[in-house]
Coordinates of C-alpha atoms in Angstrom, one line a residue:
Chain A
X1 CA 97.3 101.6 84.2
X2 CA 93.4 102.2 84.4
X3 CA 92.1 105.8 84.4
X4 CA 89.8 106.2 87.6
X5 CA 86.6 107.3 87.3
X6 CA 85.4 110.4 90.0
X7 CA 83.2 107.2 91.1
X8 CA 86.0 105.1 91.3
X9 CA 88.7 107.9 92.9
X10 CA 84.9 108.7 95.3
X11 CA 84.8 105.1 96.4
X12 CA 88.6 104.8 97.4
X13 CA 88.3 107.5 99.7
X14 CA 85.5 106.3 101.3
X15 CA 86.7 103.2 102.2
X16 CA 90.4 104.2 102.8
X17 CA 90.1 108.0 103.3
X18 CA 91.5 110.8 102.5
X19 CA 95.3 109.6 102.9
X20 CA 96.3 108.7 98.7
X21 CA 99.2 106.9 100.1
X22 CA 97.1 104.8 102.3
X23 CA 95.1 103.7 99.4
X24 CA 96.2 100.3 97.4
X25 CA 99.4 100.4 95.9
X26 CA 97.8 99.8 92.3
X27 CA 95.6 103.0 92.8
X28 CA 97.9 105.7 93.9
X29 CA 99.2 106.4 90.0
X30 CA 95.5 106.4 88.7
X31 CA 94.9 108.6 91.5
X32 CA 97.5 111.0 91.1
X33 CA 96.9 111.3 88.0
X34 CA 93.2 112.2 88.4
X35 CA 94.4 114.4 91.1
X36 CA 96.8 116.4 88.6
X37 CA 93.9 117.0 85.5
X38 CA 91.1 117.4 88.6
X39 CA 92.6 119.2 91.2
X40 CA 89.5 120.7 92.6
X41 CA 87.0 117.6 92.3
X42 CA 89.9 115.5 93.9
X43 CA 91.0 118.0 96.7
X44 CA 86.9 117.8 97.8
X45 CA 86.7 114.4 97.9
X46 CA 89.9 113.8 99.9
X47 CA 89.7 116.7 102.4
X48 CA 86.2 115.8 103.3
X49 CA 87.3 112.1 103.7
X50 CA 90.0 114.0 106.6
X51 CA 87.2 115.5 108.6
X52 CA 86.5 111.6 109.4
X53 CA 90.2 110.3 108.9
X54 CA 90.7 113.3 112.2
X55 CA 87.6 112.6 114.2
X56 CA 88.6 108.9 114.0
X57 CA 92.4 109.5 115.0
X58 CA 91.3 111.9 118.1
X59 CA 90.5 108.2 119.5
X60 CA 93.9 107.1 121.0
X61 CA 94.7 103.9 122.9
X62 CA 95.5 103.7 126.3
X63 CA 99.0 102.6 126.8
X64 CA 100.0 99.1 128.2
X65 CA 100.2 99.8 132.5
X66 CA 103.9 99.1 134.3
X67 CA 102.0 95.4 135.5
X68 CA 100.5 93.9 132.4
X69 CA 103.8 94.8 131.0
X70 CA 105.8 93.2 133.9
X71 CA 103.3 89.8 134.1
X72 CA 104.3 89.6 129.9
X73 CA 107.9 90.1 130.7
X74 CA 107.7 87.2 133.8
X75 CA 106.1 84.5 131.6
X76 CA 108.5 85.2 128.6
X77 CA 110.9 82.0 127.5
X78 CA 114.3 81.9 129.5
X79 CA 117.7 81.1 128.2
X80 CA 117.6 77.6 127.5
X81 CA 118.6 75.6 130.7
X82 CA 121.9 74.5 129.1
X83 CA 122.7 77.9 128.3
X84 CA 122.3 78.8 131.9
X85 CA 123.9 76.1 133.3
X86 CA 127.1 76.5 132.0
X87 CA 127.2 80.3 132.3
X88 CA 126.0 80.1 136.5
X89 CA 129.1 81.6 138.4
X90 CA 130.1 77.9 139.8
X91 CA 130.0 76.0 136.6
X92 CA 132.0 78.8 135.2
X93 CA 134.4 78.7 138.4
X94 CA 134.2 74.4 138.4
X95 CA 134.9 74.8 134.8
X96 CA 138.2 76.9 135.1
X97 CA 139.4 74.5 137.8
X98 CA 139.1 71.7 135.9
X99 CA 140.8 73.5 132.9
X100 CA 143.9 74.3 135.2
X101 CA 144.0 70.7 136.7
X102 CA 144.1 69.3 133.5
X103 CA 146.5 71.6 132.1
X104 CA 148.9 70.8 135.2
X105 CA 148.4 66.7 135.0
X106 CA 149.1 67.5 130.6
X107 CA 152.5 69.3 131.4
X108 CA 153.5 66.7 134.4
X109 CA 153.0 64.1 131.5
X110 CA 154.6 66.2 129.0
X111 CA 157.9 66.7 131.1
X112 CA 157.8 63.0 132.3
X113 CA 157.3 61.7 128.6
X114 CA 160.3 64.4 127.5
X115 CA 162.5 63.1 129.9
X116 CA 161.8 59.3 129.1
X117 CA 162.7 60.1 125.5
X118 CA 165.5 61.9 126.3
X119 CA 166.7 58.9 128.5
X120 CA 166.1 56.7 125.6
X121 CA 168.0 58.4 123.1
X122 CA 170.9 58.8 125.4
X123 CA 171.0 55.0 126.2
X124 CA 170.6 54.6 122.5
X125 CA 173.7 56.8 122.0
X126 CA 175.3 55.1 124.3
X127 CA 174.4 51.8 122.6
X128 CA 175.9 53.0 119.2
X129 CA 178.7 54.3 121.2
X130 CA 179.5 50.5 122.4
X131 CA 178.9 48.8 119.2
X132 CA 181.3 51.6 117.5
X133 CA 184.2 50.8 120.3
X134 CA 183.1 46.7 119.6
X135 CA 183.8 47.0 116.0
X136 CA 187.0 49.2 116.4
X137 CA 188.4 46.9 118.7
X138 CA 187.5 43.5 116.7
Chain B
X1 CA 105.7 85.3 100.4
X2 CA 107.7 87.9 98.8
X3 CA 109.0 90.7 101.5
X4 CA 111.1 89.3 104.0
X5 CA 109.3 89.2 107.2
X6 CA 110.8 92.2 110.0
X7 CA 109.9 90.3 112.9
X8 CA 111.3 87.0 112.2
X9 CA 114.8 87.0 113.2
X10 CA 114.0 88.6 116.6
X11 CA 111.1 85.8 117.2
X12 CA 114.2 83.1 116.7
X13 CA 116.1 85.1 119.3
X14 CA 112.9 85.3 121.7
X15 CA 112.9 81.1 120.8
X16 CA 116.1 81.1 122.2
X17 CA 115.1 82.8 125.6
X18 CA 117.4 86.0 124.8
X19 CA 116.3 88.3 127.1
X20 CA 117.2 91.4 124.9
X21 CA 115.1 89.9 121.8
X22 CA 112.0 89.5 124.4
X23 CA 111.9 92.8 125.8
X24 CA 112.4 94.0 121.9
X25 CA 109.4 92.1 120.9
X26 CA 107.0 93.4 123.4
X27 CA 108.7 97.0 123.1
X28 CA 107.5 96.6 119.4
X29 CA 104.0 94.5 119.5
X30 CA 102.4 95.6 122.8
X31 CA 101.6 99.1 121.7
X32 CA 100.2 97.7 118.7
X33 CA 98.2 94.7 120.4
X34 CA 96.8 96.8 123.0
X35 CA 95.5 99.6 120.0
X36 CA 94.1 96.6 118.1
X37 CA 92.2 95.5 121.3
X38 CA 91.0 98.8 122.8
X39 CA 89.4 99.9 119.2
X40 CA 87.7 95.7 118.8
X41 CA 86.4 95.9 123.1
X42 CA 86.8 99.8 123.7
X43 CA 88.0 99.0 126.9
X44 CA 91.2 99.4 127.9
X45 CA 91.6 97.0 131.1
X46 CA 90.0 94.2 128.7
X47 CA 92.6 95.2 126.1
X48 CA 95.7 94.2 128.8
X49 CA 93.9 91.0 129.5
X50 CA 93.7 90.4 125.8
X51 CA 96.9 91.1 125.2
X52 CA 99.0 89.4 128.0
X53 CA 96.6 86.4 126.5
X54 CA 97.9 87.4 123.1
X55 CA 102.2 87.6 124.6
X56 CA 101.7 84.0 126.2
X57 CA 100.5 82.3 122.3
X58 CA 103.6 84.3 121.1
X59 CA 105.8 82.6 123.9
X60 CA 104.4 79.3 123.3
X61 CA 104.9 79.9 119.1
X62 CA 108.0 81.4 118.9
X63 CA 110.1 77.8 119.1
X64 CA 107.4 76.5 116.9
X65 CA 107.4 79.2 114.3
X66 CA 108.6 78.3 110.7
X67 CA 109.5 81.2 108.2
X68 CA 107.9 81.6 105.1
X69 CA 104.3 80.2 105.6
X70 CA 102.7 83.8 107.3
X71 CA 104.1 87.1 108.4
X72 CA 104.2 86.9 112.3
X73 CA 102.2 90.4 112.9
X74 CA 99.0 88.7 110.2
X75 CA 99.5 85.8 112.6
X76 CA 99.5 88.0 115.5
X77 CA 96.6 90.2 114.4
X78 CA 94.4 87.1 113.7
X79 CA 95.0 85.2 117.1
X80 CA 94.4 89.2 118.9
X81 CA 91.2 89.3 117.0
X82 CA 90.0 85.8 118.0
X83 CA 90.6 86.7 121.6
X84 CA 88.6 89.7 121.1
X85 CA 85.7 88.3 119.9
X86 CA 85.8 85.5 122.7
X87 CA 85.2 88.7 124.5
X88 CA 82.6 90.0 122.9
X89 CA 80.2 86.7 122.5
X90 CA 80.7 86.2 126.2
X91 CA 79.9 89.6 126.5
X92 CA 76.3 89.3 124.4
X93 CA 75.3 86.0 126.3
X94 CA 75.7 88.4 129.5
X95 CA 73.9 91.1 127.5
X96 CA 71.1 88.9 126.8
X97 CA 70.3 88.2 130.2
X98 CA 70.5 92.3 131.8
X99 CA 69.6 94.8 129.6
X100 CA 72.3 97.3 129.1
X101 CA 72.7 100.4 130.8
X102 CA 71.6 103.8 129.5
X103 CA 74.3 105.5 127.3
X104 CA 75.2 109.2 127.6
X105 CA 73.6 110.1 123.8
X106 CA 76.6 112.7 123.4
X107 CA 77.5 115.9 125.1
X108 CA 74.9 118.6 126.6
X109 CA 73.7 121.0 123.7
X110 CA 75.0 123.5 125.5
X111 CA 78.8 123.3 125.1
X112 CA 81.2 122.7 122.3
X113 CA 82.7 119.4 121.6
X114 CA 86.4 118.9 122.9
X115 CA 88.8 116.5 122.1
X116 CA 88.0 114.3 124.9
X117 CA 84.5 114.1 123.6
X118 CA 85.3 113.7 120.1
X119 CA 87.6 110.4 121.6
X120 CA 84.1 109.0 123.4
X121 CA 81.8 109.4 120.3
X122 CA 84.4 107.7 117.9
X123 CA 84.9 105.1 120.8
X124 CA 80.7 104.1 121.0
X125 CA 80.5 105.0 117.0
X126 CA 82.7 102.4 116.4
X127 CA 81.4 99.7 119.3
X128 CA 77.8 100.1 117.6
X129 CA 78.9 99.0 114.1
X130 CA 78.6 95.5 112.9
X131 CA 81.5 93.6 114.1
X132 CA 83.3 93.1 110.8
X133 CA 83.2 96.7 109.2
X134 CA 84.7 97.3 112.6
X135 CA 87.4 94.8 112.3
X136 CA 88.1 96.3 108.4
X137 CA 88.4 100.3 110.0
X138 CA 90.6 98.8 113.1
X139 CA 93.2 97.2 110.4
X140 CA 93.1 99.4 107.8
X141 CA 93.0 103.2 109.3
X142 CA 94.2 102.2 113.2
X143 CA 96.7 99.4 112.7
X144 CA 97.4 101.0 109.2
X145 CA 97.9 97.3 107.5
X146 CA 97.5 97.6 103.6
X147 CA 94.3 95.8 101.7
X148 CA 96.2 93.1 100.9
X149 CA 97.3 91.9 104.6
X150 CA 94.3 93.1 106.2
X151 CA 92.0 91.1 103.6
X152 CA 94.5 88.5 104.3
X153 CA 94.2 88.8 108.5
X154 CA 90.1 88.9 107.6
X155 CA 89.9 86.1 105.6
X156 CA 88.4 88.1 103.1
X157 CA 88.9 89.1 99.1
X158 CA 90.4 92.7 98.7
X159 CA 87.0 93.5 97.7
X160 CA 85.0 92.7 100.3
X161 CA 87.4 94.1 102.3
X162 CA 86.9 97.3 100.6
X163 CA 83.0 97.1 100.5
X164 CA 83.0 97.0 104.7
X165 CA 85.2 99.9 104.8
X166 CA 83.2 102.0 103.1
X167 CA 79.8 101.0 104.4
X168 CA 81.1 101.6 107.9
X169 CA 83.0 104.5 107.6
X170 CA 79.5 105.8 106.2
X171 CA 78.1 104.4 109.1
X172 CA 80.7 106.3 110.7
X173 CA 79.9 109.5 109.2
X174 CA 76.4 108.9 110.1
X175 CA 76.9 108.9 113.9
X176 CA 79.4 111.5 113.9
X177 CA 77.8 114.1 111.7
X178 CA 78.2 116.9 114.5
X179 CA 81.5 116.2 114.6
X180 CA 82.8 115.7 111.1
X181 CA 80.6 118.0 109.4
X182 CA 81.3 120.9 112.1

């Protein structure tokens, strides 16, 4: 770590004032350590770099009206149009109707197919059935 | 780019259209665009125009933006400043033409200065310095960027950087010796 100078420690105040922490990152230890062995030459330097840092903060920004505000908000993006689509009221509605018609035409099928195979394996039953009764009788 | 950058997960949600992630995003950089834009113009009604300017290139980015090239506020900071100093060319070629009008020098010798004084000097203090130790002070002590980003924003080595700080906070001084001196 580089020792600063009272030039050096002079210069960072100047330019970032009297704020160490504001300073850059690679100065603060330098600067902290000047400001331990130099207390009084340090303490100078930074509060009269405050008197500025204060006169320049007692400048503060108007804030943002309600209408700029509003006009950014209105020309934000929107949820993506497919997004929106499928979560409008009807889709959503359309969407559950389907789901229910489908679910009803599924179990009709279901219950038809169920009873077809029950009808086959009875008539296959009864198939072995006759076969068994042929080949007893023969 | 080592730090992770804070704003890009909410500028993929504003890419998205999420309304919560917009309103996030201007709840975060408006303040900060509109400071930025008042201490470049010092005018606060050219500052909202400049900064709804500012929102609509963030709009039009956000879908476009890819992570890991710049952080999105040294993006942001750069495309405010070049919308300032659209501003302030156009504002010169006017200039040129009228001659300005008569400034108040400062307040009557007669009474103290107050707050709201103090505000107006910094304000035309700043205005009258060269527009890049301007742009340096706005970053570094308003905006409160480090050397680094703001040298980055500026275009500009840390050094340099450094070197128009300090000439126009002396330049600062200067004007303002009433007041910081008091």
């Amino acid at each position: 770590m580089a020792v600063l100078t009272h030039e050096r420690f002079e210069g960072f105040a100047e330019a970032f004032g009297g704020d160490v922490s504001r300073w850059p990152a690679d100065a603060r230890d330098a600067a902290a350590l000047l400001m331990a062995a130099e207390p009084g030459f340090t303490q100078g330097v930074l509060a009269r770099a405050e008197t500025l840092d204060a006169a320049l903060d007692a400048w503060r920004p108007t804030p943002a009206s309600a209408g700029v505000t509003a006009r950014i908000l209105s020309a934000a993006p929107r949820l993506r149009r497919g997004w929106r689509l499928w979560l409008s009221p009807a889709v959503l509605g359309a969407g559950l109707a389907a789901a229910c018609a489908a679910g009803v035409i599924v179990g009709v099928q279901l219950q038809e197919r169920t009873s077809e195979a029950s009808e086959v394996a009875v008539t296959n039953t009864l198939s072995a059935v006759s076969s068994l009764d042929l080949e007893e009788g023969a | 780019m080592g730090e992770a950058d804070p704003d890009e997960a909410l500028l993929a949600r504003v890419a998205e259209g999420d309304p919560a992630a917009v309103r996030a995003i201007v709840a975060r950089k408006l303040p900060r665009l509109m400071s930025l834009a008042q201490r470049m113009l010092g005018d606060a009604a050219e500052a909202e125009d400049v900064a709804q300017e500012a929102f609509l290139r963030i709009w039009k980015q956000a879908p476009r933006w890819r992570p890991g090239q710049a952080k999105f506020d040294t993006w942001l900071h750069r495309v405010t400043l070049n919308l300032c100093y659209d501003r302030l060319r156009r504002r010169r070629e006017i200039l040129t033409d009228e001659p300005p009008e008569q400034i108040d020098p400062g307040p009557a010798p007669d009474r103290g200065l107050e707050a709201r004084d103090v505000a107006v000097r910094v304000s035309r203090a700043l205005g009258a310095l060269p527009d890049r130790q301007r742009e340096a002070i706005v970053l570094c002590h308003y905006q409160e960027l480090g050397n680094i980003e703001a040298a980055a924003v500026m275009g500009v080595s840390v050094e340099a950087l450094e070197s128009l700080l300090g000439r126009g906070r002396r330049a600062l001084r200067t004007a303002l010796a009433d007041v910081v001196e008091r």
